[in-house]
Each structure stands twice: as structure tokens, then as C-alpha cells.
mmCIF file of C-alpha atoms and ligand atoms in Angstrom:
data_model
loop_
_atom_site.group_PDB
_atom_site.id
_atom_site.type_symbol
_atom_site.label_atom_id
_atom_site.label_comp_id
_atom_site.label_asym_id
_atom_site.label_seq_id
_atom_site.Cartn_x
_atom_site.Cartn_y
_atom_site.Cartn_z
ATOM 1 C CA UNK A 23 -14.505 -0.905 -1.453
ATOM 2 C CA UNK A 24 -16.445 -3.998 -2.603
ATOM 3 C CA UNK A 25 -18.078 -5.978 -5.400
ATOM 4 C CA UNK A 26 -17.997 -5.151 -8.156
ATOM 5 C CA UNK A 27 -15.065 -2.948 -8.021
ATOM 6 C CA UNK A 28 -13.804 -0.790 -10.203
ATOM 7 C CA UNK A 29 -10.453 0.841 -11.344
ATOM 8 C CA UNK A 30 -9.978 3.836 -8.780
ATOM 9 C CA UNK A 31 -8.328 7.021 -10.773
ATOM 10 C CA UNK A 32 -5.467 8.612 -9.858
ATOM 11 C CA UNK A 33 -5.780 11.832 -7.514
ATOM 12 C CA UNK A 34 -2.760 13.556 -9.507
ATOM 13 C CA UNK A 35 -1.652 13.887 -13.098
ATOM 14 C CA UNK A 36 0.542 10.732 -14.414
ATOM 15 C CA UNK A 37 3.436 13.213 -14.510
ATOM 16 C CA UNK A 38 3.001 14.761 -11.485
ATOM 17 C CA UNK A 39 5.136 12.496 -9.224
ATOM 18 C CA UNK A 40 8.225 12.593 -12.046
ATOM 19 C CA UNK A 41 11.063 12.775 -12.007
ATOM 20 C CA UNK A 42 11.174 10.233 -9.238
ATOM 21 C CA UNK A 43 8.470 8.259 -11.057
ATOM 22 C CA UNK A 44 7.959 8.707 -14.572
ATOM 23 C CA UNK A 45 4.554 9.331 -16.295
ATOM 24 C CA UNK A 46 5.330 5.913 -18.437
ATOM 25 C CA UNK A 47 5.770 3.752 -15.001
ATOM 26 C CA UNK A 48 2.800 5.144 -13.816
ATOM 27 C CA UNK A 49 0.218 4.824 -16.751
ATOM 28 C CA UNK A 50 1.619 1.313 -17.057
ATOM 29 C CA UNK A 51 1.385 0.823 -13.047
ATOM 30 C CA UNK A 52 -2.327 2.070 -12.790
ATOM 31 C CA UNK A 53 -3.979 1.510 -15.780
ATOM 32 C CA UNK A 54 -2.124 -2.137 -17.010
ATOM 33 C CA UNK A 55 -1.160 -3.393 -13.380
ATOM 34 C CA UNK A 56 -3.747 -2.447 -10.915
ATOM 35 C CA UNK A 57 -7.159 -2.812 -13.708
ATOM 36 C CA UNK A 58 -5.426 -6.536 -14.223
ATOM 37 C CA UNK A 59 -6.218 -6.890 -10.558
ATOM 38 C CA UNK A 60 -9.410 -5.431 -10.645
ATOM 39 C CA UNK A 61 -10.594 -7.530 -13.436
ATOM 40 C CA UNK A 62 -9.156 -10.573 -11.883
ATOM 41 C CA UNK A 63 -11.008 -10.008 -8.899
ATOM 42 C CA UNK A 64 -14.296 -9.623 -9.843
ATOM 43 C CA UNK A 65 -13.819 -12.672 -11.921
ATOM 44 C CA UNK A 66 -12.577 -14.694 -8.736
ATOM 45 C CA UNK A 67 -16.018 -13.368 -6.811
ATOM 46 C CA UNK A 68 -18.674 -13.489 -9.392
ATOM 47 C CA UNK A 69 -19.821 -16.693 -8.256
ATOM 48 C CA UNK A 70 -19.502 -16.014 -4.559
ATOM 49 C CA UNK A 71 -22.368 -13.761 -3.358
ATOM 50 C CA UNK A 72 -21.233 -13.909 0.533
ATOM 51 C CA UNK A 73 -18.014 -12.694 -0.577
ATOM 52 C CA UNK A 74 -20.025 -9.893 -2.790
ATOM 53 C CA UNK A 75 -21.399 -8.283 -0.111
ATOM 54 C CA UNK A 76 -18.103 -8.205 2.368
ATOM 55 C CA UNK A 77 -15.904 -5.179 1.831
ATOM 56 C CA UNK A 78 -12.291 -5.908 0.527
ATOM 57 C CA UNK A 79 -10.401 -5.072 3.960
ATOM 58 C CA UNK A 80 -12.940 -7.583 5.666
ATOM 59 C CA UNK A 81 -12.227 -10.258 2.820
ATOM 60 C CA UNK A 82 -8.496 -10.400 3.515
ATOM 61 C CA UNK A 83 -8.077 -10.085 7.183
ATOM 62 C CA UNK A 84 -10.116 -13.359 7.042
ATOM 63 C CA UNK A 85 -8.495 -15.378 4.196
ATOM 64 C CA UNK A 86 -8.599 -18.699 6.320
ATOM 65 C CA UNK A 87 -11.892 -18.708 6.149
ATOM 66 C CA UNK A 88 -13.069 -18.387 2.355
ATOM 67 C CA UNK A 89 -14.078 -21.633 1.253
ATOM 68 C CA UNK A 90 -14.169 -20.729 -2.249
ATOM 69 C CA UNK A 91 -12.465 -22.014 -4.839
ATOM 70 C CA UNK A 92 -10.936 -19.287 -6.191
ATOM 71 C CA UNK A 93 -9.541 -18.956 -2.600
ATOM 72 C CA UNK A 94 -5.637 -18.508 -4.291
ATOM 73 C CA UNK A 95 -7.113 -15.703 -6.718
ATOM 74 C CA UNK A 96 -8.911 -13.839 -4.381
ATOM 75 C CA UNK A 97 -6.130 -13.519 -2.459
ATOM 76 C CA UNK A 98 -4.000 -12.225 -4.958
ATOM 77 C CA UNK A 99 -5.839 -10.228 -6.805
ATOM 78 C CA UNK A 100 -7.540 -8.408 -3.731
ATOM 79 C CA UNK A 101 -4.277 -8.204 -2.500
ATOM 80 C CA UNK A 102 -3.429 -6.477 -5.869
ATOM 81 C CA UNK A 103 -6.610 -4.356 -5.472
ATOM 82 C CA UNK A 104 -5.961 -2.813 -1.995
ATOM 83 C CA UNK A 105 -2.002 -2.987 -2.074
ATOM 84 C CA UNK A 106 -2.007 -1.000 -5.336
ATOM 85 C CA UNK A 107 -4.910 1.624 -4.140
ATOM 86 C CA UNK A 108 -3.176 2.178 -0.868
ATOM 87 C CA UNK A 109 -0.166 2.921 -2.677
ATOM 88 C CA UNK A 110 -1.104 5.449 -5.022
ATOM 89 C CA UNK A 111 -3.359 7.067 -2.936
ATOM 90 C CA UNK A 112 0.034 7.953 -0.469
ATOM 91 C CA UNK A 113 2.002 9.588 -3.186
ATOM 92 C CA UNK A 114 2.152 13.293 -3.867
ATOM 93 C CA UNK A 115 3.995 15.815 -5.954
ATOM 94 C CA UNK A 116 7.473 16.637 -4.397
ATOM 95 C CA UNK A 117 7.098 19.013 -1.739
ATOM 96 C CA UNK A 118 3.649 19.553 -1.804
ATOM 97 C CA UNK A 119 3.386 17.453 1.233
ATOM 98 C CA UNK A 120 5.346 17.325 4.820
ATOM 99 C CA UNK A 121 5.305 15.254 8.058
ATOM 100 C CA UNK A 122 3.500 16.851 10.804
ATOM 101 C CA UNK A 123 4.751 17.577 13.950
ATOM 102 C CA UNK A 124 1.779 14.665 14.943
ATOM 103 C CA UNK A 125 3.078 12.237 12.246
ATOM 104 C CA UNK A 126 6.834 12.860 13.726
ATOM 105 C CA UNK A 127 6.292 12.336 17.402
ATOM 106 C CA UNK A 128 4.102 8.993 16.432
ATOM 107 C CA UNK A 129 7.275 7.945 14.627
ATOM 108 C CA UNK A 130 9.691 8.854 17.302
ATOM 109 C CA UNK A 131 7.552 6.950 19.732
ATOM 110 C CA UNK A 132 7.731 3.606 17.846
ATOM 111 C CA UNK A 133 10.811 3.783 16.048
ATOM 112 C CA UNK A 134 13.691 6.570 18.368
ATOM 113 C CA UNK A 135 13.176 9.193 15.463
ATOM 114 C CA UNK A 136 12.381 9.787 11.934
ATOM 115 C CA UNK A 137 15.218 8.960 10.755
ATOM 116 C CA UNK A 138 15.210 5.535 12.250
ATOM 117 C CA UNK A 139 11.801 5.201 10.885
ATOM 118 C CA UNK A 140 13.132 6.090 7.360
ATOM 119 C CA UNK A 141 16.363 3.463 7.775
ATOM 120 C CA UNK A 142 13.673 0.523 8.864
ATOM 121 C CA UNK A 143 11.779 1.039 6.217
ATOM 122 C CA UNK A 144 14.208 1.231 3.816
ATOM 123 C CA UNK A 145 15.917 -1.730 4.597
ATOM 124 C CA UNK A 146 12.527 -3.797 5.057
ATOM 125 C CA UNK A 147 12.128 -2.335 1.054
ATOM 126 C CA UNK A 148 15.459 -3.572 -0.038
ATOM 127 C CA UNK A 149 15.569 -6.600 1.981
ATOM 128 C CA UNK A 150 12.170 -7.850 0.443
ATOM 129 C CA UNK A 151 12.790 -10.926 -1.585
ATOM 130 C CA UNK A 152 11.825 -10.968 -5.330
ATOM 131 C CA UNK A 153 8.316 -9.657 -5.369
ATOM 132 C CA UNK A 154 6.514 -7.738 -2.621
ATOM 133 C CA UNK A 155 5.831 -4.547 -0.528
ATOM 134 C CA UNK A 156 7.442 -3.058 2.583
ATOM 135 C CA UNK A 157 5.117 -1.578 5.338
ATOM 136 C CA UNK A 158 4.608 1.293 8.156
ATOM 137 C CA UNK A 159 1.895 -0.351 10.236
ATOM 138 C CA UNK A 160 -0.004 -0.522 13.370
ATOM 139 C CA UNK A 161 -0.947 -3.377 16.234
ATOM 140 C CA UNK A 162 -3.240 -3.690 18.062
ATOM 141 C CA UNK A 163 -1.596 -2.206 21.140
ATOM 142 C CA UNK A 164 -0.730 1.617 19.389
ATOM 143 C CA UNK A 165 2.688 0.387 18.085
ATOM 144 C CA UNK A 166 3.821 1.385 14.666
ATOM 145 C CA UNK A 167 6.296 -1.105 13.060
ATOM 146 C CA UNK A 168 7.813 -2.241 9.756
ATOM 147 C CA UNK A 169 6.854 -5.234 7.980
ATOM 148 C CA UNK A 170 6.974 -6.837 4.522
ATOM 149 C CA UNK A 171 5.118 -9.140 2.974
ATOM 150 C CA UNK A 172 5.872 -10.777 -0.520
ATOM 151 C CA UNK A 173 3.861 -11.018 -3.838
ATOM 152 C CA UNK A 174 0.244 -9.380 -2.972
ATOM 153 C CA UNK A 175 0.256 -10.610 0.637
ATOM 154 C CA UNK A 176 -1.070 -7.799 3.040
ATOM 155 C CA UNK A 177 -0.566 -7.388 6.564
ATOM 156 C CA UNK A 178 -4.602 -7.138 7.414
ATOM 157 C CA UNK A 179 -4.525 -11.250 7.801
ATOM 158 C CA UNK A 180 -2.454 -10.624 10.872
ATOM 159 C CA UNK A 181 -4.327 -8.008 12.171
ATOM 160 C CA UNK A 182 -1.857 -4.618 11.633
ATOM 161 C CA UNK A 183 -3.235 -1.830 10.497
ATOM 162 C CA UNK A 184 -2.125 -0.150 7.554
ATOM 163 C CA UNK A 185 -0.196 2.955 7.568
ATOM 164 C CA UNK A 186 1.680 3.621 4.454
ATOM 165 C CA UNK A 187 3.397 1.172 1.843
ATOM 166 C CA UNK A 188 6.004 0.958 -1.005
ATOM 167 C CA UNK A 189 5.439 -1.639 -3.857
ATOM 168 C CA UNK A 190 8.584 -2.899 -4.596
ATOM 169 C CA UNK A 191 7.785 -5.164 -7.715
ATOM 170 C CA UNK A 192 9.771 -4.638 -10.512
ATOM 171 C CA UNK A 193 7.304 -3.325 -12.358
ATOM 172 C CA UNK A 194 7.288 -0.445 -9.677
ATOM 173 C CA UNK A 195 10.562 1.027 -10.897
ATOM 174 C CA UNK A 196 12.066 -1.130 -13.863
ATOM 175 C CA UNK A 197 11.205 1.573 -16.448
ATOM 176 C CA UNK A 198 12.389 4.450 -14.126
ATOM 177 C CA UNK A 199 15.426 2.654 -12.650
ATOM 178 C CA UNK A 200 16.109 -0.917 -14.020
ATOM 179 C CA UNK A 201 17.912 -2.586 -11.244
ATOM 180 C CA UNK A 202 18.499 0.025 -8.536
ATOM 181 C CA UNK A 203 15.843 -0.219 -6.257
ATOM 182 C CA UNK A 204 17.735 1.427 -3.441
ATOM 183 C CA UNK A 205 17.421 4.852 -5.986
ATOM 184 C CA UNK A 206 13.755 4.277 -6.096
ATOM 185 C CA UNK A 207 13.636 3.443 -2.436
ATOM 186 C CA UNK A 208 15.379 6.344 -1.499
ATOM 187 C CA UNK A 209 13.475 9.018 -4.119
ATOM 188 C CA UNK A 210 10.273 7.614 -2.522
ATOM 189 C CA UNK A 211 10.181 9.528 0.410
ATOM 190 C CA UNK A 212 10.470 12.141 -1.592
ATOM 191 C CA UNK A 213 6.884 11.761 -3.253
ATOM 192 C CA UNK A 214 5.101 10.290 0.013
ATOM 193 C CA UNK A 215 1.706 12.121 0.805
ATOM 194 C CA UNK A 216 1.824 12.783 3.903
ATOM 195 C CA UNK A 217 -1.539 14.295 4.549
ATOM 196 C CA UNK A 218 -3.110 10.893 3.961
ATOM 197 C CA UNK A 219 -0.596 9.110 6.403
ATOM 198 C CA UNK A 220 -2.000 11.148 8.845
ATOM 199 C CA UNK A 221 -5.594 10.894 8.118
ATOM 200 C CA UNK A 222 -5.037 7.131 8.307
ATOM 201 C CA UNK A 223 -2.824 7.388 11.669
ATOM 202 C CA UNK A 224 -5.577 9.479 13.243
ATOM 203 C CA UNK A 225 -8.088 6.866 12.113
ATOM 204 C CA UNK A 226 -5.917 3.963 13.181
ATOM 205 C CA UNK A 227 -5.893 5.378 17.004
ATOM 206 C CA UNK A 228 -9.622 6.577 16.822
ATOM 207 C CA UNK A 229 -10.240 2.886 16.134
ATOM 208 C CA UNK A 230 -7.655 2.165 19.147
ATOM 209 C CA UNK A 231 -9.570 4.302 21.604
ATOM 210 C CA UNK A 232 -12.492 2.823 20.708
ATOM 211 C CA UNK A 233 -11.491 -0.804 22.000
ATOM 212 C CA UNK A 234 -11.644 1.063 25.571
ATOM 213 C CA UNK A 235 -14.984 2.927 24.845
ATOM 214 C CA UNK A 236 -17.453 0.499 26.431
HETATM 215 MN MN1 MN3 B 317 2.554 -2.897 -8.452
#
């Protein structure tokens, strides 16, 4: 993704991930939310041709070093941009999806088992402060953990990997679930695409390997 970017559709129907999300959170999610980012962001780099021609990712593993001044604003809103993307792109239709037996052992290597790995992330989801996301992510070593960052922070600036992520901003599940964001914690798993968390495991340890290939 780069400059100028533009609002990526949905892979699935606005409906399709209901009754766990409903088609109203989502249409407000994707098409209010996420284009408010989008918008924002381009705004924030049309004066900043360097920054035009880097790709998102590369753009916010670096932060430090943008000397622009809508430093704060690219920030958020690419934050916005890829947090939001990365998201959506992860969630299926329940059942239509299931972990591998290659996404489980990769789990039970870093966290004891899946369930542990479900329990970690939960509580990194409901433990989360105010505004922010909760994270399955890899080092640079091979080893999956759990982070969270708040507001539209992403865990690229300190070089992890991203494997799969809940947004848990109110707007996320007010509409669907007011105040209980364990419910929409737990009914998340229930939605995950799991096909992509592998593609993006398998490309997160082909990247690994590759450290060692000279
Ligand atoms: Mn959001």
C-alpha cells in the first residue's frame, strides 16, 4: 500500500460476519471509520513526496525519523490505515475458516497450546486501556507473542511482525455490544480468518529464513 491510498473493500458481505458483528457496526466501521483514515492520510502526505513514494509498513516502522510536520497525523492516521485493513482482512464468516494443524503447532510453540494463546490474547484485549488494539505477533527471533498498543499505535515501530489483531475501540463493538467487550472479545474468535493468519505466518518465517540466506 502507498500514496495515494484508497479505501480497500471488504472481501465479504457487511452481513456476513453477523451475528457476532452486525452489518450496521461494520458499514459504519469500514466505510465511516477506516475512509476517515484514509482521507486523513493522504492529506497528512500530500506535501511530502519522500513519504509518497515509501510504502505504509515502511512509513511506520520508521516514525522517528519523519521530519514532517504532520509527523502526529501520519502516525495516526496510517496507523488507522493499516490497523483497520489488517483487521478486516482476518475476519471470516463463522465456520468457514479453521486453524491448521501448522497454525496450531506455531501457537503451541510460543504460547504451551491454543488455548493459552486464546487466554493471552484475550486478556491483552480486555486489559487494553481506553482506546487501542491487542496483537498476535512475531520477533525477530521466530517467537510469536501478545502485545497491545493503544489508539492507532502499531507494533511495526518496534520491529514485530504482524500476525493477527482485534480493534478494540469502542466503535468496534458499541453498536453490537455497548459495554461488554469481553462478549465481543470472546465471539471474535469465532469470525477469525484463519487462512490469512497462515498466509501471513508462512510469510513471516519465509522472511525469517531469509536473514540466514546469505
Ligand atoms: Mn476501528
Amino acid at each position: 500500500m502507498s500514496y495515494p491510498y484508497e479505501l480497500k473493500p471488504l472481501s465479504y458481505a457487511y452481513d456476513a460476519l453477523e451475528p457476532f458483528i452486525s452489518k450496521t457496526t461494520m458499514e459504519l466501521h469500514h466505510d465511516k471509520h477506516l475512509n476517515t483514515y484514509v482521507t486523513n492520510l493522504n492529506f497528512a502526505l500530500q506535501d511530502d513526496e519522500s513519504l509518497q513514494s515509501k510504502n505504509l509498513e515502511d512509513i511506520l516502522s520508521d516514525l522517528e525519523n519523519i521530519s514532517s510536520p504532520n509527523a502526529v497525523a501520519i502516525r495516526n492516521n496510517g496507523g488507522g490505515v493499516f490497523n483497520h485493513n489488517h483487521y478486516f482482512e482476518a475476519l471470516a464468516p463463522q465456520n468457514s475458516t479453521k486453524p491448521s494443524e501448522f497454525i496450531l503447532q506455531a501457537l503451541t510453540a510460543s504460547f504451551g497450546s491454543y488455548d493459552a494463546f486464546v487466554e493471552t490474547f484475550t486478556k491483552a484485549a480486555l486489559g487494553q486501556f481506553g482506546s487501542g488494539w491487542a496483537w498476535l505477533v512475531g520477533n525477530s527471533a521466530g517467537k510469536l507473542s501478545v502485545v497491545s498498543t493503544p489508539n492507532q499505535d502499531t507494533p511495526l515501530k518496534d520491529n514485530l511482525t504482524p500476525i493477527l489483531n482485534i480493534d478494540v475501540w469502542e466503535h468496534a463493538y458499541y453498536v453490537d455490544y455497548q459495554n461488554r467487550r469481553p462478549d465481543y472479545v470472546t465471539n471474535y474468535f469465532n469470525i477469525i480468518n484463519w487462512n490469512i493468519v497462515e498466509q501471513r505466518l508462512r510469510d513471516y518465517y519465509a522472511k525469517l529464513t531469509c536473514l540466514f540466506c546469505n
